[in-house]
Each structure stands twice: as structure tokens, then as C-alpha cells.
PDB file of C-alpha atoms in Angstrom:
ATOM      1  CA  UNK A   5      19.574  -3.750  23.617  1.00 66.00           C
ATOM      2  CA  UNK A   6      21.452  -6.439  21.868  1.00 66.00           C
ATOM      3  CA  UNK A   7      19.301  -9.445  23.529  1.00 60.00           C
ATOM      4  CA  UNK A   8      16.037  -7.311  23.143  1.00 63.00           C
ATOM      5  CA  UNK A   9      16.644  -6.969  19.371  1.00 66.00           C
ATOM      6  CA  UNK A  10      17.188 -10.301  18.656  1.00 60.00           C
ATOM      7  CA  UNK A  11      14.647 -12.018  20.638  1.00 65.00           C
ATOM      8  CA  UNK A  12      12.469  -9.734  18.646  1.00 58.00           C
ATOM      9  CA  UNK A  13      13.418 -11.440  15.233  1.00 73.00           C
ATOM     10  CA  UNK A  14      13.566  -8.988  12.914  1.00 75.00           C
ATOM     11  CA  UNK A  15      13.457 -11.197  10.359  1.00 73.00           C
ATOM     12  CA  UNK A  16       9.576 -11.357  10.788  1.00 78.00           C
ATOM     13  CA  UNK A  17       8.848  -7.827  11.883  1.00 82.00           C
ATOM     14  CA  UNK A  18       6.910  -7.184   8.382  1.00 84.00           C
ATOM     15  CA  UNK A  19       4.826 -10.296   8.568  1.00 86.00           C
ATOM     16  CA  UNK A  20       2.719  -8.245  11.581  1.00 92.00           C
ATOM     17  CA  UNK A  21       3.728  -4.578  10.339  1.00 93.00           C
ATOM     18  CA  UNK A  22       2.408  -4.879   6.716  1.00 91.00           C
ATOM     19  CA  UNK A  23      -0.639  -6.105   7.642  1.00 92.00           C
ATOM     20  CA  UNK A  24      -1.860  -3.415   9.387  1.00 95.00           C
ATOM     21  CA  UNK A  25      -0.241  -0.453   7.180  1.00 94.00           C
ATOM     22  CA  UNK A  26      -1.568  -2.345   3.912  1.00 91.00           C
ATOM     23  CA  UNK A  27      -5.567  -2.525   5.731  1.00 92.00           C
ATOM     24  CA  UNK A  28      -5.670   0.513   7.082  1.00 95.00           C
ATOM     25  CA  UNK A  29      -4.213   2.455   3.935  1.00 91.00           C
ATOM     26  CA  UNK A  30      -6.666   0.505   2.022  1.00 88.00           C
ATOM     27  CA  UNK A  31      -9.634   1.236   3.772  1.00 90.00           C
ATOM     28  CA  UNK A  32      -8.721   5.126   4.332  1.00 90.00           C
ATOM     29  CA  UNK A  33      -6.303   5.808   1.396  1.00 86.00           C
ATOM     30  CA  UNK A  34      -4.248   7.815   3.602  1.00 89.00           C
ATOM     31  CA  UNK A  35      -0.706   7.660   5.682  1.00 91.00           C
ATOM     32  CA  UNK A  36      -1.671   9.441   8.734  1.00 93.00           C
ATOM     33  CA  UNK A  37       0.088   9.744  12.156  1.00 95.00           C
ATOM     34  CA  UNK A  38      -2.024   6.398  13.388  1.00 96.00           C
ATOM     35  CA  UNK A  39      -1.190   4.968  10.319  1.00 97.00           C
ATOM     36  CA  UNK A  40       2.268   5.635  11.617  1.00 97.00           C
ATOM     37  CA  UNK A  41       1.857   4.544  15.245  1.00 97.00           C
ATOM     38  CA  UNK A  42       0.141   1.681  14.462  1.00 96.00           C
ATOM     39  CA  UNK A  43       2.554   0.459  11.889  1.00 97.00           C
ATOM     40  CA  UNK A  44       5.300   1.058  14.522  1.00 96.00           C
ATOM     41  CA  UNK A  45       3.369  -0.747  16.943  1.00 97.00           C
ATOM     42  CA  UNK A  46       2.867  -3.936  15.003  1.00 96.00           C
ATOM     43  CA  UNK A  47       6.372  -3.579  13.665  1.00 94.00           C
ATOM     44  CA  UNK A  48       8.469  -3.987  17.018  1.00 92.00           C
ATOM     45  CA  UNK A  49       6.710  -3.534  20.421  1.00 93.00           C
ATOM     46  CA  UNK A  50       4.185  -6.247  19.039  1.00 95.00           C
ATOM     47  CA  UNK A  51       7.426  -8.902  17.723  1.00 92.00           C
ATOM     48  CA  UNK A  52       8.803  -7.713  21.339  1.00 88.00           C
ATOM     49  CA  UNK A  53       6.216  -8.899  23.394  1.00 90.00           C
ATOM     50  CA  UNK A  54       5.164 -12.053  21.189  1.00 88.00           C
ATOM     51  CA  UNK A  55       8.329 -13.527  20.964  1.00 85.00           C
ATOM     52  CA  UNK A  56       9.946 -12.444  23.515  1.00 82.00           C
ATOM     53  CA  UNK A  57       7.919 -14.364  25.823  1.00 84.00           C
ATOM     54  CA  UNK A  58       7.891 -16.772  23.596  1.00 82.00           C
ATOM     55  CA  UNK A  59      11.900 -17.283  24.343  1.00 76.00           C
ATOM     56  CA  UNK A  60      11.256 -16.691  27.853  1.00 78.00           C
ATOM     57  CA  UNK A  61       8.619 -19.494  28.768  1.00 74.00           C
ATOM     58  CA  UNK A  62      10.594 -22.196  26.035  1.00 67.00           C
ATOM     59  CA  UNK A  63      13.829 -21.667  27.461  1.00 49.00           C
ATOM     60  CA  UNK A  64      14.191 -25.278  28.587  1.00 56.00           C
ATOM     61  CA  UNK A  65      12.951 -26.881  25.232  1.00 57.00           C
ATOM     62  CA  UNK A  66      14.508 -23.916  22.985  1.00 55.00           C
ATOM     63  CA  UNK A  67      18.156 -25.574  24.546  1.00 51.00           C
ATOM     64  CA  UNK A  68      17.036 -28.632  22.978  1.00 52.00           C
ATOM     65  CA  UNK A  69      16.325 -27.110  19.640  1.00 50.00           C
ATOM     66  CA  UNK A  70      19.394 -26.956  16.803  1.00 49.00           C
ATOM     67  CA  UNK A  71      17.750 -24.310  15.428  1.00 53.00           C
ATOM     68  CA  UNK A  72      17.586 -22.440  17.953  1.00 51.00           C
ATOM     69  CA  UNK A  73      19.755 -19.621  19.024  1.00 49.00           C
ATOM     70  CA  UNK A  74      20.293 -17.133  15.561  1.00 53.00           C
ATOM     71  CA  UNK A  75      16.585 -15.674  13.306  1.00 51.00           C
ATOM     72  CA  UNK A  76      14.359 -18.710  13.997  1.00 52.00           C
ATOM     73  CA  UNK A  77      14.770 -18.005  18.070  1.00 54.00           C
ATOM     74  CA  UNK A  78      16.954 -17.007  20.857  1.00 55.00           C
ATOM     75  CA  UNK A  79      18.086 -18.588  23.673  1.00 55.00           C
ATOM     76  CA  UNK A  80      19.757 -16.106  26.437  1.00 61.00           C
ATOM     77  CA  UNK A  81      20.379 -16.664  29.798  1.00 58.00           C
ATOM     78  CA  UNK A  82      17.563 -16.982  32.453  1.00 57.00           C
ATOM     79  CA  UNK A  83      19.483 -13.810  33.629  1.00 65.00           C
ATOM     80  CA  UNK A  84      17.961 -11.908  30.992  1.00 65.00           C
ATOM     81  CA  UNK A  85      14.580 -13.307  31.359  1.00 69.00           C
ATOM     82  CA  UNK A  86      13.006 -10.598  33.594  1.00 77.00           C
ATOM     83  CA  UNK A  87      14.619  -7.766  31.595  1.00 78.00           C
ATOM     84  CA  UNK A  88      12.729  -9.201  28.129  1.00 78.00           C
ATOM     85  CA  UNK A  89       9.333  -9.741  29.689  1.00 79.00           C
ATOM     86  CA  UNK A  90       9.502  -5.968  31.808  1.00 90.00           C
ATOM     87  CA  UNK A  91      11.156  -4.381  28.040  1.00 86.00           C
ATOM     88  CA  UNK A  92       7.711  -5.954  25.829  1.00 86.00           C
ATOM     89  CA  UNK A  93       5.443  -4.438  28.432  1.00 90.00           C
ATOM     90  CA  UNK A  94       7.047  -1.187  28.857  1.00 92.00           C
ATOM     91  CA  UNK A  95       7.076  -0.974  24.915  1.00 92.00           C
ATOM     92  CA  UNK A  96       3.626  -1.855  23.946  1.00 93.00           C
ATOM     93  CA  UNK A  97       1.352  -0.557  27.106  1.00 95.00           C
ATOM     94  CA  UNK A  98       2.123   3.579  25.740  1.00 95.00           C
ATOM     95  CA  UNK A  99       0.910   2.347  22.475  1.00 96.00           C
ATOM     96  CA  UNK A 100      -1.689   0.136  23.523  1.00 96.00           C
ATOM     97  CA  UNK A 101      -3.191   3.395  25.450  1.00 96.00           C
ATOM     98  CA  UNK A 102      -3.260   5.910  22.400  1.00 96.00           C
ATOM     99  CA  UNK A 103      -4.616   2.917  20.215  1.00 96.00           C
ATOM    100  CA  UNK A 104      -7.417   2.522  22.513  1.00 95.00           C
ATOM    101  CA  UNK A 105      -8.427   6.252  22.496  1.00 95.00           C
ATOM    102  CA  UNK A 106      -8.839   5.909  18.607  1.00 92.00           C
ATOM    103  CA  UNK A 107     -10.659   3.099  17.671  1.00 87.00           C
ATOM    104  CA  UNK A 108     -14.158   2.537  18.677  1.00 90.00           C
ATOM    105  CA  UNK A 109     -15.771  -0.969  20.090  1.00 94.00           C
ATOM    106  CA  UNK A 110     -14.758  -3.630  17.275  1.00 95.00           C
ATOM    107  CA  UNK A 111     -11.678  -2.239  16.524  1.00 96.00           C
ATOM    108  CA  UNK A 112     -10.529  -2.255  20.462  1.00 97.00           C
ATOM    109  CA  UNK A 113     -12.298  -6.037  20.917  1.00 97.00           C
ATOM    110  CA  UNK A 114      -9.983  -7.087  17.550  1.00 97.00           C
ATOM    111  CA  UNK A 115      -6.870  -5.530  19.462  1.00 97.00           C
ATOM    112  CA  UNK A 116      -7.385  -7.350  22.757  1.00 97.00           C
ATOM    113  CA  UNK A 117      -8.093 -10.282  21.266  1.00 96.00           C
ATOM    114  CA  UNK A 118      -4.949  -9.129  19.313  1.00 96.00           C
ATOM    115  CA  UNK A 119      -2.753  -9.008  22.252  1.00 96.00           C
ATOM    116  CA  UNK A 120      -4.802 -12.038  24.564  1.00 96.00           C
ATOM    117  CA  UNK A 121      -3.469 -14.139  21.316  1.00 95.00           C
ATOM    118  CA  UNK A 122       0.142 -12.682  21.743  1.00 94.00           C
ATOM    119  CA  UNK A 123       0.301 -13.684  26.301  1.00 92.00           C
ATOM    120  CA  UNK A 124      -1.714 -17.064  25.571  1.00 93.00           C
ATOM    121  CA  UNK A 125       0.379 -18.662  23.311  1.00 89.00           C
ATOM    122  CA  UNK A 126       3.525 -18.988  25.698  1.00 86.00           C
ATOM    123  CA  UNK A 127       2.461 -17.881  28.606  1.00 85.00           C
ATOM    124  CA  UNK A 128       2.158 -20.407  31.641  1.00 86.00           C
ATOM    125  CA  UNK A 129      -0.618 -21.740  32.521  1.00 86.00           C
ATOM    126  CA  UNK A 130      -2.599 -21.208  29.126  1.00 88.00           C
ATOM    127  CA  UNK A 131       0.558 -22.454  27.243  1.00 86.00           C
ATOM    128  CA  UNK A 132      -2.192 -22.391  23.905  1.00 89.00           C
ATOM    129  CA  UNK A 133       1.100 -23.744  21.856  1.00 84.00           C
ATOM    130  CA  UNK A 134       0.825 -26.757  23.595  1.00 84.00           C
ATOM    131  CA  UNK A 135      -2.707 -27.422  22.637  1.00 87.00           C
ATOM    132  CA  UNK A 136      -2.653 -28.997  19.453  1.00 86.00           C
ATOM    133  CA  UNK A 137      -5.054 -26.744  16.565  1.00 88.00           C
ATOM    134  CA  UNK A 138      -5.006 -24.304  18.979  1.00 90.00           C
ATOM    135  CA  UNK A 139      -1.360 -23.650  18.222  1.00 90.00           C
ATOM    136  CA  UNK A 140      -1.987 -23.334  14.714  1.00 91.00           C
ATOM    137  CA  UNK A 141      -5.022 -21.175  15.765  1.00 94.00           C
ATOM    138  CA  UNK A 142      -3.313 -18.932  17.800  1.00 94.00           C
ATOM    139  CA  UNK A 143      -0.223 -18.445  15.551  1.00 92.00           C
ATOM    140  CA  UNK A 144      -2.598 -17.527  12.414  1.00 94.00           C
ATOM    141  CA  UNK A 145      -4.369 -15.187  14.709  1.00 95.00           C
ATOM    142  CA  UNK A 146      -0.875 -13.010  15.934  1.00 93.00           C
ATOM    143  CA  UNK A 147      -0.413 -12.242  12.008  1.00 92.00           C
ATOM    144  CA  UNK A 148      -3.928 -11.765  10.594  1.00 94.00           C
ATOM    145  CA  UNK A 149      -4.933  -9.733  13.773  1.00 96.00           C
ATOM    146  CA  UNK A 150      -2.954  -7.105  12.697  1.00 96.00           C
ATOM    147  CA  UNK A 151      -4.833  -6.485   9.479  1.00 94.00           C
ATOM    148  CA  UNK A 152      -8.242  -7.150  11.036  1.00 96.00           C
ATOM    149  CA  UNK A 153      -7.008  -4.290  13.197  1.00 97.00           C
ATOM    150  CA  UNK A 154      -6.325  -1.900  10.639  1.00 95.00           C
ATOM    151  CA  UNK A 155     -10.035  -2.348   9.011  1.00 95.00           C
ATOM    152  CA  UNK A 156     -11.878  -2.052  12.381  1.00 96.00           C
ATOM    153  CA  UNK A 157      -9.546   1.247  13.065  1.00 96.00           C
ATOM    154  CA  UNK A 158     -10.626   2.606  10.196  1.00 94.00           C
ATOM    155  CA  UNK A 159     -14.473   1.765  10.064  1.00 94.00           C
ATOM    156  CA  UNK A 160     -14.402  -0.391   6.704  1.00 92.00           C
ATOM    157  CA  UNK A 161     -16.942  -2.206   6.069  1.00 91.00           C
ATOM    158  CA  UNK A 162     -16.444  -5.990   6.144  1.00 91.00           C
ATOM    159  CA  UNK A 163     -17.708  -7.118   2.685  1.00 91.00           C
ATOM    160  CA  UNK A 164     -17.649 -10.932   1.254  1.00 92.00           C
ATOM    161  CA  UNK A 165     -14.492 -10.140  -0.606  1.00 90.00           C
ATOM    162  CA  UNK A 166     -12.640  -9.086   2.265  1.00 91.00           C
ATOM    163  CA  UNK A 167     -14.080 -11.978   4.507  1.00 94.00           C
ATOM    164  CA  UNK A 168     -12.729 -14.367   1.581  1.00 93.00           C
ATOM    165  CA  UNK A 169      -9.340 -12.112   2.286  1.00 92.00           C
ATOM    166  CA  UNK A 170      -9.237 -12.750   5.649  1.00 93.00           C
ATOM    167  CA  UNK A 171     -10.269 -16.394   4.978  1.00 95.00           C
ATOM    168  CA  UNK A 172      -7.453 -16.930   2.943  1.00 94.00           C
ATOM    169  CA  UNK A 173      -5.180 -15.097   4.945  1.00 93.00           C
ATOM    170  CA  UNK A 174      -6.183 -17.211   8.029  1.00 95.00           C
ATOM    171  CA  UNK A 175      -5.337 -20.240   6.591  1.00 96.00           C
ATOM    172  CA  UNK A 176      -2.143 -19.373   5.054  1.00 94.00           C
ATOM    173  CA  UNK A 177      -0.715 -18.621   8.990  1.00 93.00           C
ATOM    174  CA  UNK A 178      -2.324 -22.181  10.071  1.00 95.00           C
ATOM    175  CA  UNK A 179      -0.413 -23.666   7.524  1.00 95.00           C
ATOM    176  CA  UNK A 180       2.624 -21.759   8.319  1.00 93.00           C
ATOM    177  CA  UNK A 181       2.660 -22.629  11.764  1.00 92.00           C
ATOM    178  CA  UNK A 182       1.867 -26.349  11.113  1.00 94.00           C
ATOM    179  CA  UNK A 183       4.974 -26.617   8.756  1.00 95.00           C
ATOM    180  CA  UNK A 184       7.033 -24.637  11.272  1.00 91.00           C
ATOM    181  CA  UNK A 185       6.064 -27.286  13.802  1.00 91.00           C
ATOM    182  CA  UNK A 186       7.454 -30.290  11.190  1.00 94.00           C
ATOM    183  CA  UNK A 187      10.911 -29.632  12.330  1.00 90.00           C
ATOM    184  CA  UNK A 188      10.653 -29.015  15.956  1.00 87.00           C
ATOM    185  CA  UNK A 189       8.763 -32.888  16.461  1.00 90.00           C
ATOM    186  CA  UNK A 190      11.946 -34.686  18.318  1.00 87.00           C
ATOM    187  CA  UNK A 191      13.148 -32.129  20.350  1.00 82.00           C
ATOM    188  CA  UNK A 192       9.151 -31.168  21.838  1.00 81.00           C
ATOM    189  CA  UNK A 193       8.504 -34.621  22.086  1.00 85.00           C
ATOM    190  CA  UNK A 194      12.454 -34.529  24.112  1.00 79.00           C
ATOM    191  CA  UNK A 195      11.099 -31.511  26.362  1.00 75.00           C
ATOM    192  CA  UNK A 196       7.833 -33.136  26.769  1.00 79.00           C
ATOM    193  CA  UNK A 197       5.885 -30.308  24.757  1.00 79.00           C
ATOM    194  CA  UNK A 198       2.745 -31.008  22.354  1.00 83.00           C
ATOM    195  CA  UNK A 199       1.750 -29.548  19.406  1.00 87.00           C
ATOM    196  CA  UNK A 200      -0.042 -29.805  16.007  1.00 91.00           C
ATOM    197  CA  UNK A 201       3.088 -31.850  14.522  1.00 91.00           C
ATOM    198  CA  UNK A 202       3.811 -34.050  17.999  1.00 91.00           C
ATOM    199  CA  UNK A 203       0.134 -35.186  17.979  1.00 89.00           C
ATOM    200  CA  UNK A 204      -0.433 -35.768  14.054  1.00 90.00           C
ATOM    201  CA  UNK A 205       2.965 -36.607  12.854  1.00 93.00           C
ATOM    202  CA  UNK A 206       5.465 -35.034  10.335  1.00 94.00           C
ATOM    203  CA  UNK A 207       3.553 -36.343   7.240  1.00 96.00           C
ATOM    204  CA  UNK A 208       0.047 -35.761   8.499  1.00 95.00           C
ATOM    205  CA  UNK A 209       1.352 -32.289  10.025  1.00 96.00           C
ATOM    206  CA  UNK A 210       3.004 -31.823   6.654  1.00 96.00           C
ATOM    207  CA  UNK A 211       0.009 -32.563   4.419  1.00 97.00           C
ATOM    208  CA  UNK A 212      -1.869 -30.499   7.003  1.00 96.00           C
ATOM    209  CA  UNK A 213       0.063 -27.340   5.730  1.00 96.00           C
ATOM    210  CA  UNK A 214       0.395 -28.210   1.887  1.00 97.00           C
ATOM    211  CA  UNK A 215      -3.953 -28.376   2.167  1.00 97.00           C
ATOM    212  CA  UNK A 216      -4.014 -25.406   4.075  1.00 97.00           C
ATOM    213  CA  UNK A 217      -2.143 -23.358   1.805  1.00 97.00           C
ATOM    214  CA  UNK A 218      -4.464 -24.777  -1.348  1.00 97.00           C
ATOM    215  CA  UNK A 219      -7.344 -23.825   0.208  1.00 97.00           C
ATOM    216  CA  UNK A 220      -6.234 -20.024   0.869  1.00 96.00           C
ATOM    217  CA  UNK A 221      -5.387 -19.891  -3.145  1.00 96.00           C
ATOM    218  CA  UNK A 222      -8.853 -21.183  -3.248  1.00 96.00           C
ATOM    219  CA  UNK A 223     -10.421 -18.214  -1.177  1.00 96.00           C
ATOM    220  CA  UNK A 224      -8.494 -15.874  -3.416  1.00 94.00           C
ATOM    221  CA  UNK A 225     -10.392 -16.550  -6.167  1.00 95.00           C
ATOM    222  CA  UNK A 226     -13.298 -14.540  -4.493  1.00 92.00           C
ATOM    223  CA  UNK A 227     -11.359 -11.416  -4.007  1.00 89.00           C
ATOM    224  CA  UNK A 228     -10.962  -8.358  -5.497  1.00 85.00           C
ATOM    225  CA  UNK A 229      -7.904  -9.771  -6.835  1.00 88.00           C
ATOM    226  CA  UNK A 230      -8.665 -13.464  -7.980  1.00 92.00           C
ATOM    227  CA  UNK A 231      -5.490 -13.133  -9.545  1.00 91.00           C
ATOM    228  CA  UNK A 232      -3.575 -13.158  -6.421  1.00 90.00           C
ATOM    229  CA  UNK A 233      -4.478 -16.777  -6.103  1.00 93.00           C
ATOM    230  CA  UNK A 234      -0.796 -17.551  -7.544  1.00 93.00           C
ATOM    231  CA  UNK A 235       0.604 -15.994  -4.590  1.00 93.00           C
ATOM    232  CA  UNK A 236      -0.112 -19.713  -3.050  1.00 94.00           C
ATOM    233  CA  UNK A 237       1.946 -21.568  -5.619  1.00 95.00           C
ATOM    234  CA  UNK A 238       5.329 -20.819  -4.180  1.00 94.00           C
ATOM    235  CA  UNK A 239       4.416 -21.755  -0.560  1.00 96.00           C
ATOM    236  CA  UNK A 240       2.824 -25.338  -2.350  1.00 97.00           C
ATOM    237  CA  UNK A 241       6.406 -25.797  -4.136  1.00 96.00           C
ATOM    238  CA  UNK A 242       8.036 -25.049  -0.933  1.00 96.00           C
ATOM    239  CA  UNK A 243       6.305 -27.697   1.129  1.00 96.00           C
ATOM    240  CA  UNK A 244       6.153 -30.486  -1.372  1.00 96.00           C
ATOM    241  CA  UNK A 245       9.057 -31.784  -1.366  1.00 95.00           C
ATOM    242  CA  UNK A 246       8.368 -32.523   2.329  1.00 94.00           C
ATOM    243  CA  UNK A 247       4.959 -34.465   2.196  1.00 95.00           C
ATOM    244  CA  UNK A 248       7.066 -37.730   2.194  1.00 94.00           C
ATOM    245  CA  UNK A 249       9.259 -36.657   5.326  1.00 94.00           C
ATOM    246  CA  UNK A 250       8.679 -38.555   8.716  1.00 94.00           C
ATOM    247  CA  UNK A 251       9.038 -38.329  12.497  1.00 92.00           C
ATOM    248  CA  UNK A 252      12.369 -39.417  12.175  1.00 92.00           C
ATOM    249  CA  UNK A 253      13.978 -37.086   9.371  1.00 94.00           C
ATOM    250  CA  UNK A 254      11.519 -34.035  10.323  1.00 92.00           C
ATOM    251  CA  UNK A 255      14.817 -31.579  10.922  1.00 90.00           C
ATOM    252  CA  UNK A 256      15.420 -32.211   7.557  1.00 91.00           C
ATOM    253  CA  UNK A 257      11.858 -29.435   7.001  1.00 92.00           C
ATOM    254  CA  UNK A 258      14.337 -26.674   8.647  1.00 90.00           C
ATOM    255  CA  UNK A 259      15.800 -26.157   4.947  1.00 91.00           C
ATOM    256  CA  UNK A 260      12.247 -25.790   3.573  1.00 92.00           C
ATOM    257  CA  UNK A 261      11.449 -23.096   6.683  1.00 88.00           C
ATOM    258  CA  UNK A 262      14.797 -20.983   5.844  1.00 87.00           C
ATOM    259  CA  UNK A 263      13.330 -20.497   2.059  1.00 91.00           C
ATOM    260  CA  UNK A 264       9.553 -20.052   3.525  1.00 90.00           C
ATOM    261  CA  UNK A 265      10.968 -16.803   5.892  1.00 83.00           C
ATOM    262  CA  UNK A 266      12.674 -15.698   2.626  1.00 85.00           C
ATOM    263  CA  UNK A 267       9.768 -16.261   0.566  1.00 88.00           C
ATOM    264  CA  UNK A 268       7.562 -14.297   2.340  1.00 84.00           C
ATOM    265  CA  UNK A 269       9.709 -11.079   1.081  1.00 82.00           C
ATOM    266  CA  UNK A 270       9.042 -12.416  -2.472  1.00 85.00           C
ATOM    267  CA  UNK A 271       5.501 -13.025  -1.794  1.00 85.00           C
ATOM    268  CA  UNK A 272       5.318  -9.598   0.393  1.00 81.00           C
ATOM    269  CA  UNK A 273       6.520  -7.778  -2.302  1.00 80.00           C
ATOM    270  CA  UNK A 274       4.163  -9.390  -5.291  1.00 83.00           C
ATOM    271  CA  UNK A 275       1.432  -8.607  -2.958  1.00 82.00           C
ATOM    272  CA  UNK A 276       2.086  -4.859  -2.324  1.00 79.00           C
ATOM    273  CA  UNK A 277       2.011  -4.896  -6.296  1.00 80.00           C
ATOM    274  CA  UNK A 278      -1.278  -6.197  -6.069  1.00 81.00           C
ATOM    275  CA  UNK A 279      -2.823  -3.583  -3.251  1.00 76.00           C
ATOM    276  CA  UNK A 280      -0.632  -0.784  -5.412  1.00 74.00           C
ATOM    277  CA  UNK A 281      -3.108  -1.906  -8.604  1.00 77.00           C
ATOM    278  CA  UNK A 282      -6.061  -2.141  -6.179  1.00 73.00           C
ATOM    279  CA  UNK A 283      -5.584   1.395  -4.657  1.00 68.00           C
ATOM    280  CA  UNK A 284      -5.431   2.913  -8.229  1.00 68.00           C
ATOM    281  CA  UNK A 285      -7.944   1.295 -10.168  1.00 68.00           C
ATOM    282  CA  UNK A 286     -11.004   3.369 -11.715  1.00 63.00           C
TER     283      UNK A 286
END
């Protein structure tokens, strides 16, 4: 249980959860038992199952990888491997099933799309992490899925603001995952892996992100809450001091990671302020 839990990284288990229990509250204005099931789902069978194969398929290049082995990843022993991979499908497949019954067409597309997202980015084969953009692609997609869920579940309608939302959203995880990548360049280019920050560089890669995360403050601005715009200016702070780094001192982006996984509580909890004000508006 010990391995399970922390290949599960509970650090990020509210980056998928609140997604999904912030959308579909939203568009019903309701906590109902899916509300509840879903929110479960996203909140540990879903971290299960994406990261845990995640850890299982990078076990090689994860030994390489300082940073590995606490929050940002674990490394166990290939004797554990089988037990992970059996534990994430045993957990989500009950879910997935009740899910299923509930939502109609687009909201069971958005969840196997959802889950596709979740095998292809470590699995074998597809490896999608190792196909730089794609990786960034991919990563965005395993934490605005969630949300996109929640809205097709409950039949909202998907107006410009939202779309701008989900726009903005979108961006901010391909910028997240292309400034996670910064610090990982020497030891994937050591285990022979690619991805957004191998092929483009640490300042490129860098830039990449800092853009990325200006032009979801951007979308914002054609929300319900234009305000929320500011939300971006932390993330921006976070990654500037960075712009200048290269291939060669790229570990040195790990500090500016640590605060970005803390920041996201910040920023979590700004933004539940913000739906809080949306939900009780005339």
C-alpha cells in the first residue's frame, strides 16, 4: 500500500480532482453521489493509473534522475512493477463502468479520450512522452480532461466563455509540462529519451512555457471572470528567473518546479474564490 501511495503522488491528486468537482458543480450547482464518484475517481484511481505507469515504463531513465525517488516520482523495484500496473486497473475499471452508465455520447468520448491520454503517454510502444509537442499535448490533456469531463457529464452547454476557459486552461498544462521537462534535459538525453526540452533546448523549452502561460492570462480575459487573468502572474514570476538557464545548468529549474507544485495550492485556492463568486452571483 506504501509503494501504491506514493507512486500515486499525492502531491498532485487535486490538480485532476478539482477539475472535475469545480465543472461539474458549476454546471449543475449540486454535490451529488456522481459528483462524489467522479471526484474520487479523478482524485486517486486516475493519479494511480497515470503515474503509476508512468514509474513503471521510466524505470531505467527515472534511476538516472536526482529528482527522482520522493513527490516528483518514484522509483521501486522492478519487483513491484506488476503489482502497480494490476493495482491502477483494478482501481479505475469499477469506476470507469458506473461512469459510463451516466454520461451520454460526448461525455463518454471526453472520458476515453480521458483515459487513451493517461496509457499513451508512457505506455510502450506509443511512448507519446517521447514525441516532442505531443508530450506537452498529452500532459495538458490528463489535467484539463478532467474538467471537460465534468461539463459533458452534466450536459452544459459549451459557450465562448468556457471555450476561452478551456483555452486557457490548455495552455497553462502545456506550459507546465514544458517547464517540468527543463530539468530532466541531461539525464533523458543520458537514457536516450526525447522530449519537448531535449529537442528545443532549456532556453527555447523555457521561453516555450513563460509564452504559454501569457497567453492563458490572455484567454482569461474572455471569461466570465476576466479578472482571473492574474492567476497567470505567479506562474510568469516563477519561470522567469529561468529564461536565461541552459542545457548545461537545466537541474538548476528543479528549485523553480518545487515552488510551481506549491503554487498551484495558492493558485487552487484563489481560484475556488473565484468559482465561489461565480456560483453566487445574481
Amino acid at each position: 500500500m506504501k509503494n501504491l501511495l506514493a507512486t500515486s503522488r499525492p502531491v498532485s491528486w487535486v490538480n485532476t480532482a478539482y477539475p472535475f468537482a469545480a465543472a461539474y458543480f458549476l454546471a449543475t450547482g449540486r454535490i451529488d453521489w456522481l459528483w462524489a464518484l467522479g471526484t474520487f475517481f479523478f482524485l486517486v484511481p486516475y493519479n494511480l493509473a497515470m503515474y503509476g505507469i508512468n514509474d513503471v515504463f521510466d524505470y531505467e531513465s527515472d534511476l538516472l534522475n536526482a529528482r527522482k525517488g520522493g513527490v516528483e516520482g518514484a522509483v521501486l523495484d522492478r519487483r513491484h512493477h506488476r503489482t502497480i500496473l494490476w493495482a491502477a486497473a483494478i482501481s479505475t475499471i469499477p469506476f470507469i463502468v458506473v461512469l459510463a452508465t451516466q454520461g451520454g455520447a460526448v461525455a463518454n468520448l471526453v472520458l476515453a479520450v480521458s483515459l487513451l491520454a493517461v496509457v499513451a503517454y508512457s505506455a510502450p510502444r506509443l511512448r507519446f512522452k517521447e514525441r516532442p509537442f505531443l508530450d506537452s499535448l498529452t500532459s495538458s490533456t490528463h489535467f484539463v480532461s478532467p474538467a471537460v469531463y465534468g461539463l459533458a457529464l452534466a450536459h452544459a452547454p459549451f459557450t465562448a466563455g468556457i471555450w476561452a476557459f478551456l483555452g486557457a486552461f490548455f495552455l497553462w498544462g502545456m506550459a507546465s509540462h514544458a517547464f517540468g521537462a527543463v530539468q530532466d534535459i541531461v539525464p533523458d538525453r543520458d537514457g536516450g529519451l526525447a522530449s519537448i526540452g531535449t529537442v528545443l533546448g532549456a532556453r527555447f523549452t523555457a521561453w516555450f512555457a513563460f509564452t504559454a502561460y501569457a497567453g492563458a492570462g490572455v484567454l482569461m480575459l474572455g471569461t466570465a471572470a476576466p479578472f482571473a487573468a492574474v492567476l497567470a502572474v505567479p506562474y510568469l514570476a516563477n519561470v522567469a528567473p529561468c529564461l536565461g538557464v541552459t542545457d548545461a545548468t537545466s537541474a538548476g529549474a528543479n528549485a523553480a518546479w518545487k515552488r510551481f507544485l506549491w503554487l498551484n495550492y495558492l493558485t487552487g485556492f484563489l481560484a475556488t474564490l473565484t468559482l465561489i463568486w461565480l456560483a453566487t452571483r445574481p
